[in-house]
N, CA and C of each residue as an Amber inpcrd file, in Angstrom:
protein
   162
   5.3180000 -16.1530000   8.3940000   6.3890000 -15.3320000   8.9160000
   5.7900000 -14.2320000   9.7820000   6.2640000 -14.1130000  10.9790000
   5.7880000 -13.0710000  11.8840000   6.8100000 -11.9390000  11.9190000
   6.3000000 -10.7310000  11.9700000   7.1680000  -9.5550000  12.0600000
   6.7310000  -8.7480000  13.2660000   7.6690000  -8.4720000  14.1390000
   7.3710000  -7.6870000  15.3290000   7.2240000  -6.2140000  14.9950000
   6.6670000  -5.4740000  15.9120000   6.4390000  -4.0400000  15.7120000
   7.7490000  -3.2860000  15.5080000   8.8030000  -3.6620000  16.2430000
  10.0780000  -2.9660000  16.0960000  10.6880000  -3.1920000  14.7100000
  10.5680000  -4.4200000  14.1730000  11.0700000  -4.6800000  12.8230000
  10.2550000  -3.9370000  11.7690000   8.9510000  -3.8920000  11.9560000
   8.0900000  -3.1770000  11.0150000   8.4430000  -1.7000000  10.9930000
   8.6330000  -1.0970000  12.1430000   9.0110000   0.3160000  12.2290000
  10.3600000   0.5640000  11.5630000  11.2810000  -0.3540000  11.7470000
  12.6070000  -0.2300000  11.1460000  12.5070000  -0.2520000   9.6130000
  11.7100000  -1.1820000   9.0710000  11.5290000  -1.2520000   7.6220000
  10.8400000  -0.0050000   7.0860000   9.8000000   0.4580000   7.7740000
   9.0970000   1.6560000   7.3230000  10.0190000   2.8670000   7.3080000
  10.8470000   3.0100000   8.3150000  11.7980000   4.1290000   8.3520000
  12.7950000   4.0400000   7.2030000  13.2610000   2.8430000   6.8840000
  14.1780000   2.6830000   5.7470000  13.4940000   3.0450000   4.4390000
  12.2420000   2.6300000   4.2810000  11.4990000   2.9680000   3.0600000
  11.2910000   4.4730000   2.9400000  11.0520000   5.1520000   4.0550000
  10.9090000   6.6100000   4.0510000  12.2150000   7.2820000   3.6510000
  13.3310000   6.7930000   4.1920000  14.6400000   7.3730000   3.8710000
  14.9920000   7.1990000   2.4050000  14.5990000   6.0790000   1.8140000
  14.9380000   5.7850000   0.4180000  13.9450000   6.3920000  -0.5660000
  12.8690000   6.9930000  -0.0760000  11.9040000   7.6280000  -0.9650000
  10.8620000   6.6840000  -1.5120000  10.7530000   5.4920000  -0.9470000
   9.7330000   4.5450000  -1.3990000   8.3770000   4.9350000  -0.8200000
   8.3730000   5.3690000   0.4320000   7.1570000   5.8600000   1.0760000
   7.2960000   7.3650000   1.2440000   6.2920000   8.1050000   0.7800000
   6.3170000   9.5670000   0.8290000   5.1950000  10.0830000   1.7210000
   5.3800000  11.2720000   2.2580000   4.3610000  11.9290000   3.0830000
   3.8290000  13.1300000   2.3010000   2.4950000  13.2530000   2.2280000
   1.9170000  14.3970000   1.5260000   1.6620000  15.5490000   2.4920000
   1.0710000  16.6190000   1.9820000   0.8850000  17.8140000   2.8080000
  -0.1400000  17.6260000   3.9300000  -0.9250000  16.5290000   3.8720000
  -1.9100000  16.2540000   4.9210000  -1.3680000  15.2540000   5.9480000
  -0.0330000  15.0400000   5.9450000   0.6420000  14.1070000   6.8530000
   0.1660000  12.6710000   6.6810000  -0.2070000  12.3090000   5.4330000
  -0.5780000  10.9390000   5.1160000   0.5630000  10.3120000   4.3210000
   0.8110000   9.0370000   4.5510000   1.8740000   8.3360000   3.8520000
   1.3030000   7.5730000   2.6650000   2.0650000   7.4970000   1.5840000
   1.6650000   6.7240000   0.4090000   2.9120000   6.2330000  -0.3130000
   2.7350000   5.2520000  -1.1840000   3.8310000   4.6860000  -1.9640000
   4.1740000   5.6420000  -3.0910000   5.4530000   5.7910000  -3.3680000
   5.9150000   6.6360000  -4.4710000   5.3090000   6.1310000  -5.7770000
   4.5690000   6.9830000  -6.4760000   3.8560000   6.5700000  -7.6890000
   4.7910000   6.1320000  -8.8030000   6.0410000   6.5740000  -8.7820000
   7.0050000   6.1560000  -9.7900000   7.3290000   4.6730000  -9.6840000
   7.0570000   4.0630000  -8.5400000   7.3750000   2.6510000  -8.3300000
   6.2180000   1.7180000  -8.6340000   5.0440000   2.2580000  -8.9520000
   3.8670000   1.4430000  -9.2290000   3.7830000   1.2100000 -10.7390000
   3.7470000  -0.0590000 -11.1860000   3.6490000  -0.3130000 -12.6290000
   2.3120000   0.1690000 -13.1920000   2.3360000   0.6070000 -14.4600000
   1.1400000   1.0970000 -15.1430000   0.8080000   0.1250000 -16.2610000
  -0.4370000  -0.3190000 -16.3310000  -0.8680000  -1.2230000 -17.3900000
  -1.4310000  -0.3860000 -18.5320000  -0.8430000  -0.5470000 -19.7240000
  -1.2710000   0.1700000 -20.9210000  -1.6180000  -0.8800000 -21.9720000
  -2.9150000  -1.0920000 -22.1630000  -3.3410000  -2.1140000 -23.1130000
  -2.8860000  -3.4910000 -22.6550000  -2.0450000  -4.1380000 -23.4750000
  -1.5400000  -5.4570000 -23.1250000  -0.0930000  -5.4030000 -22.6340000
   0.3810000  -4.2260000 -22.2480000   1.7620000  -4.0510000 -21.7930000
   1.7820000  -3.4740000 -20.3760000   2.9030000  -3.6810000 -19.7120000
   3.1080000  -3.1260000 -18.3730000   4.2980000  -2.1840000 -18.4390000
   4.0760000  -0.9450000 -18.0310000   5.1410000   0.0640000 -18.0200000
   5.6710000   0.2050000 -16.6040000   6.9770000   0.0660000 -16.4490000
   7.6030000   0.2200000 -15.1410000   8.6650000   1.3120000 -15.2130000
   9.0350000   1.8130000 -14.0670000  10.0750000   2.8250000 -13.9700000
  11.3330000   2.1780000 -13.4100000  12.4530000   2.4310000 -14.0450000
  13.7280000   1.9380000 -13.5490000  14.4760000   3.1040000 -12.9050000
  14.8780000   2.9070000 -11.6670000  15.6140000   3.9360000 -10.9490000
  17.0570000   3.4650000 -10.8110000  17.9640000   4.2140000 -11.3800000
  19.3700000   3.8770000 -11.3040000  20.0390000   4.8140000 -10.3000000
  20.8070000   4.2250000  -9.4080000  21.5430000   5.0230000  -8.4400000
  23.0150000   4.9620000  -8.8210000  23.5640000   6.0780000  -9.2050000
  24.9480000   6.1440000  -9.6580000  25.8130000   6.8090000  -8.6000000
  26.9400000   6.2170000  -8.3420000  27.9080000   6.8190000  -7.4170000
  28.8560000   7.7110000  -8.2070000  29.1990000   8.8390000  -7.6580000
  30.0860000   9.7610000  -8.3470000  31.5300000   9.3590000  -8.1440000
């Protein structure tokens, strides 16, 4: 599957808007650590994010 530069930019902007990709104080981008699973012994801990409409 090929992805053009315009599609890649569009996806990155959506991820930034949704809080999946964050910018730190040094203007570097990284993945939100809450979305990365943590391995604890023989288990995997994940974070569930629920979006509720009022």
